CSV table of N, CA and C in Angstrom, one decimal:
chain,number,residue,atom,x,y,z
A,1,MET,N,-41.0,-47.7,21.5
A,1,MET,CA,-40.9,-49.1,20.7
A,1,MET,C,-39.6,-49.1,21.7
A,2,LYS,N,-38.9,-51.0,22.0
A,2,LYS,CA,-37.5,-50.7,23.3
A,2,LYS,C,-36.9,-50.6,22.9
A,3,VAL,N,-35.6,-50.2,22.9
A,3,VAL,CA,-33.9,-50.0,21.9
A,3,VAL,C,-33.6,-49.8,23.7
A,4,PHE,N,-32.6,-51.0,23.5
A,4,PHE,CA,-31.7,-51.7,24.3
A,4,PHE,C,-29.9,-51.0,23.1
A,5,ILE,N,-29.2,-50.6,24.4
A,5,ILE,CA,-28.1,-50.2,23.3
A,5,ILE,C,-27.0,-50.7,24.1
A,6,ALA,N,-25.8,-50.6,23.9
A,6,ALA,CA,-24.2,-51.2,24.7
A,6,ALA,C,-23.0,-50.7,23.7
A,7,ALA,N,-22.0,-50.9,23.8
A,7,ALA,CA,-21.0,-50.7,23.7
A,7,ALA,C,-19.8,-51.5,24.6
A,8,ASP,N,-18.3,-50.8,23.7
A,8,ASP,CA,-17.4,-51.6,25.4
A,8,ASP,C,-16.7,-50.3,25.2
A,9,HIS,N,-15.2,-50.1,25.5
A,9,HIS,CA,-14.6,-48.9,25.5
A,9,HIS,C,-14.3,-48.1,24.5
A,10,ALA,N,-13.7,-48.9,23.0
A,10,ALA,CA,-13.8,-48.0,22.0
A,10,ALA,C,-15.1,-47.5,21.1
A,11,GLY,N,-16.2,-48.4,21.8
A,11,GLY,CA,-18.0,-47.4,21.1
A,11,GLY,C,-17.7,-46.7,22.7
A,12,PHE,N,-17.6,-46.1,23.7
A,12,PHE,CA,-18.4,-45.8,24.7
A,12,PHE,C,-19.2,-44.8,24.1
A,13,GLU,N,-18.3,-43.1,23.8
A,13,GLU,CA,-17.9,-42.3,23.4
A,13,GLU,C,-19.2,-42.2,22.2
A,14,SER,N,-19.8,-43.0,21.3
A,14,SER,CA,-19.9,-42.7,20.5
A,14,SER,C,-21.4,-43.8,21.2
A,15,LYS,N,-21.5,-44.6,21.8
A,15,LYS,CA,-22.5,-45.4,22.5
A,15,LYS,C,-23.6,-44.1,22.7
A,16,ASN,N,-22.9,-43.1,23.4
A,16,ASN,CA,-23.5,-42.0,24.5
A,16,ASN,C,-23.8,-41.0,23.7
A,17,ARG,N,-23.5,-40.2,23.2
A,17,ARG,CA,-24.1,-39.0,21.5
A,17,ARG,C,-25.0,-40.1,20.9
A,18,LEU,N,-24.8,-41.2,20.6
A,18,LEU,CA,-26.3,-42.5,20.0
A,18,LEU,C,-27.6,-42.5,20.3
A,19,ALA,N,-27.2,-42.4,22.1
A,19,ALA,CA,-28.1,-42.7,22.5
A,19,ALA,C,-29.2,-41.3,22.9
A,20,THR,N,-28.7,-41.2,23.5
A,20,THR,CA,-29.4,-38.5,23.9
A,20,THR,C,-30.2,-38.6,22.3
A,21,GLU,N,-29.6,-39.0,21.0
A,21,GLU,CA,-30.2,-38.5,20.1
A,21,GLU,C,-30.9,-39.6,19.5
A,22,LEU,N,-31.8,-40.4,20.0
A,22,LEU,CA,-32.4,-41.9,19.7
A,22,LEU,C,-33.2,-41.0,20.7
A,23,GLU,N,-33.3,-41.1,22.2
A,23,GLU,CA,-34.1,-40.9,22.9
A,23,GLU,C,-35.3,-39.9,23.0
A,24,LYS,N,-34.5,-39.6,21.8
A,24,LYS,CA,-35.7,-38.5,21.7
A,24,LYS,C,-36.8,-38.2,21.1
A,25,ILE,N,-36.3,-39.8,20.0
A,25,ILE,CA,-38.0,-40.6,19.7
A,25,ILE,C,-37.8,-41.6,19.8
A,26,TYR,N,-36.5,-43.0,20.7
A,26,TYR,CA,-37.3,-44.4,20.8
A,26,TYR,C,-37.1,-44.6,22.9
A,27,THR,N,-37.4,-45.5,23.0
A,27,THR,CA,-37.4,-45.3,24.7
A,27,THR,C,-36.2,-46.6,24.4
A,28,ILE,N,-34.4,-45.7,24.7
A,28,ILE,CA,-33.2,-46.5,25.0
A,28,ILE,C,-32.9,-46.6,26.4
A,29,HIS,N,-33.0,-47.7,26.3
A,29,HIS,CA,-32.0,-48.9,27.6
A,29,HIS,C,-31.2,-48.8,27.3
A,30,ASP,N,-29.8,-48.0,28.5
A,30,ASP,CA,-28.4,-47.9,28.5
A,30,ASP,C,-28.0,-49.4,28.8
A,31,MET,N,-27.3,-50.4,28.7
A,31,MET,CA,-27.1,-51.6,29.1
A,31,MET,C,-25.1,-51.1,29.6
A,32,GLY,N,-24.6,-49.9,29.3
A,32,GLY,CA,-23.4,-49.6,29.7
A,32,GLY,C,-22.7,-49.9,28.5
A,33,PRO,N,-21.4,-49.7,29.2
A,33,PRO,CA,-21.0,-49.3,29.7
A,33,PRO,C,-21.5,-47.6,30.5
A,34,TYR,N,-21.4,-47.7,32.0
A,34,TYR,CA,-21.4,-46.3,32.1
A,34,TYR,C,-20.8,-45.6,32.4
A,35,GLU,N,-19.3,-46.0,32.4
A,35,GLU,CA,-18.4,-45.3,32.4
A,35,GLU,C,-17.4,-45.6,31.4
A,36,LEU,N,-16.5,-45.3,31.0
A,36,LEU,CA,-14.8,-45.7,30.1
A,36,LEU,C,-14.7,-46.0,31.4
A,37,ASP,N,-14.4,-48.2,30.0
A,37,ASP,CA,-13.2,-48.8,30.8
A,37,ASP,C,-12.1,-49.2,29.9
A,38,PRO,N,-11.4,-48.9,29.5
A,38,PRO,CA,-10.5,-49.4,28.8
A,38,PRO,C,-10.2,-51.2,28.4
A,39,ASP,N,-9.9,-51.4,29.7
A,39,ASP,CA,-10.3,-52.9,29.8
A,39,ASP,C,-11.0,-53.6,30.1
A,40,ASP,N,-12.2,-53.3,29.3
A,40,ASP,CA,-13.4,-54.2,29.5
A,40,ASP,C,-13.5,-54.7,27.8
A,41,ASP,N,-14.2,-55.6,28.5
A,41,ASP,CA,-14.8,-56.8,27.5
A,41,ASP,C,-15.9,-56.8,26.6
A,42,TYR,N,-16.2,-56.6,25.5
A,42,TYR,CA,-16.8,-56.8,24.5
A,42,TYR,C,-18.6,-57.8,24.9
A,43,PRO,N,-18.3,-59.0,24.8
A,43,PRO,CA,-19.1,-60.0,24.6
A,43,PRO,C,-19.7,-60.5,25.7
A,44,ILE,N,-19.5,-58.9,27.1
A,44,ILE,CA,-20.4,-58.6,28.4
A,44,ILE,C,-21.3,-58.2,27.6
A,45,TYR,N,-21.0,-56.6,27.0
A,45,TYR,CA,-22.0,-56.6,26.5
A,45,TYR,C,-23.4,-56.6,25.4
A,46,ALA,N,-22.5,-57.3,24.9
A,46,ALA,CA,-23.1,-58.0,23.7
A,46,ALA,C,-24.4,-58.9,23.9
A,47,LYS,N,-24.0,-59.4,25.3
A,47,LYS,CA,-24.9,-60.5,25.3
A,47,LYS,C,-26.3,-60.0,27.2
A,48,LYS,N,-25.6,-58.4,27.2
A,48,LYS,CA,-27.4,-58.1,27.9
A,48,LYS,C,-28.1,-57.8,27.1
A,49,VAL,N,-27.5,-57.2,25.7
A,49,VAL,CA,-27.9,-56.4,24.9
A,49,VAL,C,-29.1,-57.6,24.4
A,50,SER,N,-28.0,-58.5,23.4
A,50,SER,CA,-29.0,-59.9,23.3
A,50,SER,C,-30.3,-60.5,24.3
A,51,LEU,N,-29.5,-61.1,25.7
A,51,LEU,CA,-31.2,-61.4,26.2
A,51,LEU,C,-31.7,-60.4,26.4
A,52,ALA,N,-32.1,-59.0,26.5
A,52,ALA,CA,-32.9,-58.1,27.2
A,52,ALA,C,-33.7,-58.3,25.8
A,53,VAL,N,-32.5,-58.2,24.8
A,53,VAL,CA,-34.1,-58.2,23.5
A,53,VAL,C,-34.9,-59.7,23.1
A,54,LYS,N,-34.2,-60.1,23.9
A,54,LYS,CA,-34.7,-61.6,23.1
A,54,LYS,C,-36.3,-62.1,24.2
A,55,GLU,N,-35.9,-61.2,25.5
A,55,GLU,CA,-36.8,-61.4,26.5
A,55,GLU,C,-38.0,-60.2,26.4
A,56,ASN,N,-38.0,-59.4,25.6
A,56,ASN,CA,-38.6,-58.0,25.5
A,56,ASN,C,-39.2,-58.7,23.4
A,57,PRO,N,-39.4,-59.4,23.3
A,57,PRO,CA,-40.4,-59.2,22.0
A,57,PRO,C,-41.2,-57.8,21.3
A,58,GLY,N,-40.7,-57.5,20.3
A,58,GLY,CA,-40.6,-56.3,20.0
A,58,GLY,C,-39.1,-55.4,20.0
A,59,SER,N,-38.8,-55.7,20.3
A,59,SER,CA,-37.4,-54.4,21.0
A,59,SER,C,-36.2,-54.9,19.5
A,60,MET,N,-35.5,-54.1,20.0
A,60,MET,CA,-33.7,-54.1,19.0
A,60,MET,C,-33.2,-53.4,19.9
A,61,GLY,N,-31.8,-53.9,18.7
A,61,GLY,CA,-31.1,-53.7,20.4
A,61,GLY,C,-29.1,-52.6,19.3
A,62,ILE,N,-28.7,-51.3,20.3
A,62,ILE,CA,-27.6,-51.7,19.2
A,62,ILE,C,-26.8,-51.8,20.0
A,63,LEU,N,-25.4,-51.4,19.0
A,63,LEU,CA,-24.0,-52.5,20.2
A,63,LEU,C,-23.4,-51.3,19.1
A,64,ILE,N,-22.2,-51.4,19.8
A,64,ILE,CA,-21.1,-50.4,19.0
A,64,ILE,C,-19.5,-51.4,19.7
A,65,CYS,N,-18.9,-50.6,19.1
A,65,CYS,CA,-17.3,-51.0,19.4
A,65,CYS,C,-16.0,-51.5,17.9
A,66,LYS,N,-15.2,-51.0,18.0
A,66,LYS,CA,-14.5,-50.6,17.3
A,66,LYS,C,-14.5,-51.3,16.0
A,67,SER,N,-15.1,-52.3,15.6
A,67,SER,CA,-15.4,-53.3,14.1
A,67,SER,C,-16.8,-53.0,13.5
A,68,GLY,N,-17.6,-53.0,14.9
A,68,GLY,CA,-18.3,-54.2,15.2
A,68,GLY,C,-18.4,-55.4,15.0
A,69,GLU,N,-17.5,-55.8,14.1
A,69,GLU,CA,-17.9,-57.3,14.1
A,69,GLU,C,-17.6,-58.2,15.6
A,70,GLY,N,-17.2,-58.4,16.0
A,70,GLY,CA,-16.7,-58.6,17.6
A,70,GLY,C,-18.1,-58.8,18.3
A,71,MET,N,-18.6,-57.3,18.1
A,71,MET,CA,-20.0,-57.0,19.0
A,71,MET,C,-21.3,-58.4,18.0
A,72,SER,N,-20.6,-58.3,17.0
A,72,SER,CA,-21.7,-59.3,16.3
A,72,SER,C,-22.0,-60.9,16.2
A,73,ILE,N,-21.0,-61.2,16.1
A,73,ILE,CA,-20.1,-62.8,16.7
A,73,ILE,C,-21.2,-62.7,17.8
A,74,ALA,N,-20.5,-62.0,19.2
A,74,ALA,CA,-21.0,-62.5,20.4
A,74,ALA,C,-22.3,-62.6,20.0
A,75,ALA,N,-23.2,-61.5,20.2
A,75,ALA,CA,-24.5,-61.7,19.7
A,75,ALA,C,-25.0,-62.4,19.0
A,76,ASN,N,-24.6,-63.5,17.9
A,76,ASN,CA,-25.7,-64.2,17.5
A,76,ASN,C,-25.6,-65.6,18.6
A,77,LYS,N,-24.9,-65.7,19.7
A,77,LYS,CA,-24.5,-66.7,19.9
A,77,LYS,C,-26.3,-66.9,20.7
A,78,ILE,N,-26.9,-65.7,21.3
A,78,ILE,CA,-27.8,-65.7,21.3
A,78,ILE,C,-29.2,-66.2,20.1
A,79,ASN,N,-29.8,-68.0,21.3
A,79,ASN,CA,-30.9,-68.0,19.8
A,79,ASN,C,-31.5,-66.8,20.0
A,80,GLY,N,-32.6,-67.4,18.8
A,80,GLY,CA,-33.3,-65.7,19.0
A,80,GLY,C,-32.5,-64.5,18.3
A,81,ILE,N,-31.3,-64.4,18.0
A,81,ILE,CA,-30.9,-62.9,17.7
A,81,ILE,C,-30.3,-63.3,16.5
A,82,ARG,N,-30.7,-61.5,15.4
A,82,ARG,CA,-30.3,-62.1,14.1
A,82,ARG,C,-29.6,-61.1,14.4
A,83,ALA,N,-27.8,-60.7,14.7
A,83,ALA,CA,-27.5,-59.4,14.5
A,83,ALA,C,-26.3,-59.2,13.1
A,84,VAL,N,-26.3,-58.4,13.1
A,84,VAL,CA,-25.9,-57.9,12.1
A,84,VAL,C,-25.1,-56.7,12.0
A,85,THR,N,-23.9,-56.8,11.2
A,85,THR,CA,-22.8,-55.2,10.6
A,85,THR,C,-23.3,-55.5,10.1
A,86,VAL,N,-23.4,-53.4,9.5
A,86,VAL,CA,-23.5,-52.5,8.1
A,86,VAL,C,-22.6,-51.6,8.5
A,87,ASP,N,-22.3,-50.7,7.2
A,87,ASP,CA,-21.6,-49.7,7.5
A,87,ASP,C,-21.9,-48.4,6.5
A,88,SER,N,-23.7,-49.1,6.0
A,88,SER,CA,-25.0,-47.5,5.2
A,88,SER,C,-25.8,-47.6,5.5
A,89,THR,N,-26.8,-47.0,5.7
A,89,THR,CA,-27.7,-47.3,5.4
A,89,THR,C,-28.9,-48.1,4.8
A,90,GLU,N,-28.6,-48.3,3.3
A,90,GLU,CA,-29.5,-48.9,2.5
A,90,GLU,C,-29.1,-50.5,3.4
A,91,GLU,N,-27.7,-50.7,2.9
A,91,GLU,CA,-27.5,-52.5,4.0
A,91,GLU,C,-28.5,-53.2,5.1
A,92,ALA,N,-28.9,-51.7,6.3
A,92,ALA,CA,-29.4,-51.1,7.2
A,92,ALA,C,-31.1,-52.1,7.3
A,93,ILE,N,-31.9,-51.3,6.0
A,93,ILE,CA,-33.6,-51.3,5.7
A,93,ILE,C,-33.2,-52.2,5.1
A,94,GLU,N,-31.9,-53.0,4.1
A,94,GLU,CA,-32.4,-54.2,3.9
A,94,GLU,C,-32.1,-55.2,4.4
A,95,THR,N,-31.3,-55.0,5.9
A,95,THR,CA,-31.8,-56.2,6.5
A,95,THR,C,-32.3,-56.4,7.0
A,96,ARG,N,-33.0,-55.2,7.8
A,96,ARG,CA,-34.3,-55.5,8.2
A,96,ARG,C,-35.2,-55.6,7.4
A,97,LYS,N,-35.8,-55.5,6.1
A,97,LYS,CA,-36.0,-56.5,5.7
A,97,LYS,C,-36.8,-57.2,5.1
A,98,ASP,N,-35.2,-57.5,5.2
A,98,ASP,CA,-34.9,-59.4,4.4
A,98,ASP,C,-34.8,-61.0,5.5
A,99,ASN,N,-33.8,-59.6,6.1
A,99,ASN,CA,-34.0,-61.0,7.9
A,99,ASN,C,-34.6,-61.1,9.4
A,100,ASP,N,-35.5,-59.8,9.1
A,100,ASP,CA,-35.6,-59.1,10.5
A,100,ASP,C,-34.7,-59.0,11.1
A,101,SER,N,-33.7,-58.9,11.2
A,101,SER,CA,-32.3,-58.7,12.7
A,101,SER,C,-33.1,-57.3,13.3
A,102,ASN,N,-32.3,-58.0,14.2
A,102,ASN,CA,-32.7,-57.5,15.5
A,102,ASN,C,-31.8,-56.9,16.4
A,103,VAL,N,-30.5,-57.5,16.3
A,103,VAL,CA,-29.3,-56.5,17.0
A,103,VAL,C,-28.7,-55.6,15.8
A,104,LEU,N,-28.0,-55.1,15.9
A,104,LEU,CA,-27.6,-53.5,15.0
A,104,LEU,C,-25.8,-53.9,15.4
A,105,SER,N,-25.2,-53.8,15.0
A,105,SER,CA,-23.7,-53.4,15.3
A,105,SER,C,-23.4,-52.7,14.1
A,106,LEU,N,-22.2,-51.8,15.3
A,106,LEU,CA,-22.0,-50.8,14.6
A,106,LEU,C,-20.6,-50.5,14.8
A,107,SER,N,-19.7,-49.8,13.9
A,107,SER,CA,-18.2,-49.8,14.5
A,107,SER,C,-18.1,-48.5,13.9
A,108,ALA,N,-17.0,-48.3,15.8
A,108,ALA,CA,-17.2,-46.4,16.1
A,108,ALA,C,-15.7,-45.6,15.9
A,109,LYS,N,-15.0,-46.7,14.7
A,109,LYS,CA,-13.8,-46.8,14.3
A,109,LYS,C,-14.1,-46.1,12.8
A,110,GLU,N,-14.9,-47.3,12.0
A,110,GLU,CA,-15.2,-46.8,10.6
A,110,GLU,C,-16.7,-45.2,10.3
A,111,LEU,N,-17.4,-45.7,11.4
A,111,LEU,CA,-18.8,-44.9,10.5
A,111,LEU,C,-18.5,-42.9,11.9
A,112,SER,N,-18.9,-42.4,11.6
A,112,SER,CA,-19.0,-41.0,12.1
A,112,SER,C,-20.1,-41.1,12.6
A,113,GLY,N,-20.3,-39.7,13.7
A,113,GLY,CA,-21.2,-39.8,14.3
A,113,GLY,C,-22.5,-40.0,13.6
A,114,ARG,N,-22.1,-38.6,12.1
A,114,ARG,CA,-23.4,-38.6,11.6
A,114,ARG,C,-24.6,-40.3,11.6
A,115,GLU,N,-22.5,-40.7,10.5
A,115,GLU,CA,-23.6,-42.1,9.8
A,115,GLU,C,-23.9,-43.1,11.0
A,116,LEU,N,-23.6,-43.1,12.3
A,116,LEU,CA,-24.6,-44.2,13.0
A,116,LEU,C,-25.8,-43.3,13.8
A,117,LEU,N,-26.0,-42.7,13.5
A,117,LEU,CA,-27.3,-41.7,13.9
A,117,LEU,C,-28.5,-42.3,13.0
A,118,ASP,N,-27.7,-42.1,10.5
A,118,ASP,CA,-28.5,-42.2,10.4
A,118,ASP,C,-28.5,-43.8,9.2
A,119,ILE,N,-28.1,-43.9,9.9
A,119,ILE,CA,-28.0,-46.1,9.9
A,119,ILE,C,-28.3,-46.5,10.8
A,120,SER,N,-28.7,-45.9,12.3
A,120,SER,CA,-29.5,-46.2,13.1
A,120,SER,C,-31.2,-46.2,13.1
A,121,ARG,N,-31.2,-45.0,12.7
A,121,ARG,CA,-32.7,-44.8,12.7
A,121,ARG,C,-33.8,-45.0,11.3
A,122,ALA,N,-32.0,-45.2,9.9
A,122,ALA,CA,-32.9,-46.4,9.0
A,122,ALA,C,-33.5,-47.8,9.3
A,123,TRP,N,-32.6,-48.2,10.3
A,123,TRP,CA,-32.9,-49.8,10.3
A,123,TRP,C,-33.9,-49.6,11.8
A,124,LEU,N,-34.4,-48.9,12.9
A,124,LEU,CA,-35.3,-49.0,13.5
A,124,LEU,C,-36.3,-48.4,12.4
A,125,ASN,N,-36.2,-47.6,11.9
A,125,ASN,CA,-37.9,-47.1,11.1
A,125,ASN,C,-37.8,-48.3,9.8
A,126,THR,N,-37.6,-49.0,9.4
A,126,THR,CA,-37.9,-50.3,8.9
A,126,THR,C,-38.3,-51.5,9.4
A,127,ASN,N,-39.4,-52.5,8.4
A,127,ASN,CA,-40.2,-53.4,9.0
A,127,ASN,C,-40.0,-54.5,8.5
A,128,PHE,N,-39.8,-55.1,9.2
A,128,PHE,CA,-39.3,-57.0,8.5
A,128,PHE,C,-40.9,-57.3,7.3
A,129,SER,N,-40.5,-57.6,5.8
A,129,SER,CA,-40.9,-57.2,5.2
A,129,SER,C,-42.2,-58.3,5.3
A,130,GLY,N,-42.0,-59.6,5.9
A,130,GLY,CA,-43.1,-60.8,5.9
A,130,GLY,C,-43.0,-61.5,4.4
A,131,GLU,N,-42.3,-61.1,3.6
A,131,GLU,CA,-42.5,-62.1,2.3
A,131,GLU,C,-42.7,-63.6,3.2
A,132,GLU,N,-43.0,-63.9,2.6
A,132,GLU,CA,-43.1,-65.9,2.6
A,132,GLU,C,-41.7,-66.7,2.2
A,133,ARG,N,-40.6,-65.9,2.0
A,133,ARG,CA,-39.2,-66.7,1.5
A,133,ARG,C,-38.2,-65.8,2.1
A,134,HIS,N,-38.2,-65.0,2.8
A,134,HIS,CA,-37.8,-64.2,4.0
A,134,HIS,C,-38.4,-65.0,5.3
A,135,LYS,N,-40.2,-65.2,5.3
A,135,LYS,CA,-40.1,-65.7,7.5
A,135,LYS,C,-40.1,-67.3,6.7
A,136,ARG,N,-39.3,-68.3,5.5
A,136,ARG,CA,-39.0,-69.1,6.0
A,136,ARG,C,-37.7,-69.8,5.7
A,137,ARG,N,-36.4,-68.8,5.2
A,137,ARG,CA,-34.9,-68.7,5.3
A,137,ARG,C,-35.2,-68.4,7.1
A,138,ILE,N,-36.1,-67.7,7.9
A,138,ILE,CA,-35.4,-67.2,8.5
A,138,ILE,C,-36.3,-68.1,10.0
A,139,GLU,N,-36.8,-69.3,9.6
A,139,GLU,CA,-37.3,-70.0,10.1
A,139,GLU,C,-36.1,-71.0,10.2
A,140,GLU,N,-35.9,-71.1,8.8
A,140,GLU,CA,-35.0,-72.6,9.1
A,140,GLU,C,-33.3,-72.2,9.2
A,141,ILE,N,-33.0,-70.4,10.1
A,141,ILE,CA,-31.8,-69.9,10.9
A,141,ILE,C,-32.1,-70.7,12.5
A,142,SER,N,-34.2,-70.7,12.2
A,142,SER,CA,-34.7,-71.2,14.2
A,142,SER,C,-34.6,-72.6,13.6
A,143,GLU,N,-33.9,-73.1,13.1
A,143,GLU,CA,-34.5,-74.6,13.7
A,143,GLU,C,-32.9,-74.8,13.5
A,144,MET,N,-32.2,-74.6,13.0
A,144,MET,CA,-30.2,-74.9,13.0
A,144,MET,C,-30.0,-74.6,14.3
A,145,GLU,N,-30.5,-73.3,15.2
A,145,GLU,CA,-30.7,-73.2,16.9
A,145,GLU,C,-31.0,-74.0,17.3
A,146,ARG,N,-32.6,-74.8,17.2
A,146,ARG,CA,-32.7,-75.8,18.2
A,146,ARG,C,-31.7,-76.7,17.6
A,147,GLU,N,-30.9,-77.0,16.4
A,147,GLU,CA,-31.0,-78.3,16.2
A,147,GLU,C,-29.5,-78.7,17.1
A,148,LEU,N,-28.1,-76.6,17.1
A,148,LEU,CA,-27.4,-77.1,17.2
A,148,LEU,C,-26.8,-75.9,17.8
A,149,LEU,N,-27.1,-75.7,19.0
A,149,LEU,CA,-27.3,-74.9,19.6
A,149,LEU,C,-28.1,-74.8,21.1
C-alpha cells in the first residue's frame, strides 16, 4: 500500500520518525518538508498529500501538525478526501471501518511517538467495513462535494 506522508514545522520531527518506522511495512512517499522551516504553512502539505491520495486509488495519507486540526480542515477541501483527526487507536479503527477515511491527521503536540505509530498502524491495518449504511453515507458526502464544491 502506498502511504503519502507530510507535516508542517510543528510535526517535522514526528513525521520523520513515523515515516522511518512505517517504511518497514509500507511504501512511504514523503511529501515534505525535507528541511525544517519554522515559517512553512500546513495547507501546502495537506494539499500535496490529499492530491496524491486522490490520484492514487487505494493509497492513504498521513498528515502531522501541531493539533492535527488545521491539516484535516485543509485536506477535506479536496473532493474525495475523507480526512480525520483522531487521538486513539479505537477512533482510528472506527473511522476506517465506518467512514472509509483516507487521510489521517495527527497532533504532534498531544501524541507521543509511540501513540503516533500505534494510531497510524491501527488505521492503516483496518479496512472499510463495506456495510450498506456506511456506503450510503459516503455516497451522500460525495453528492455534496459534486453539488457544492
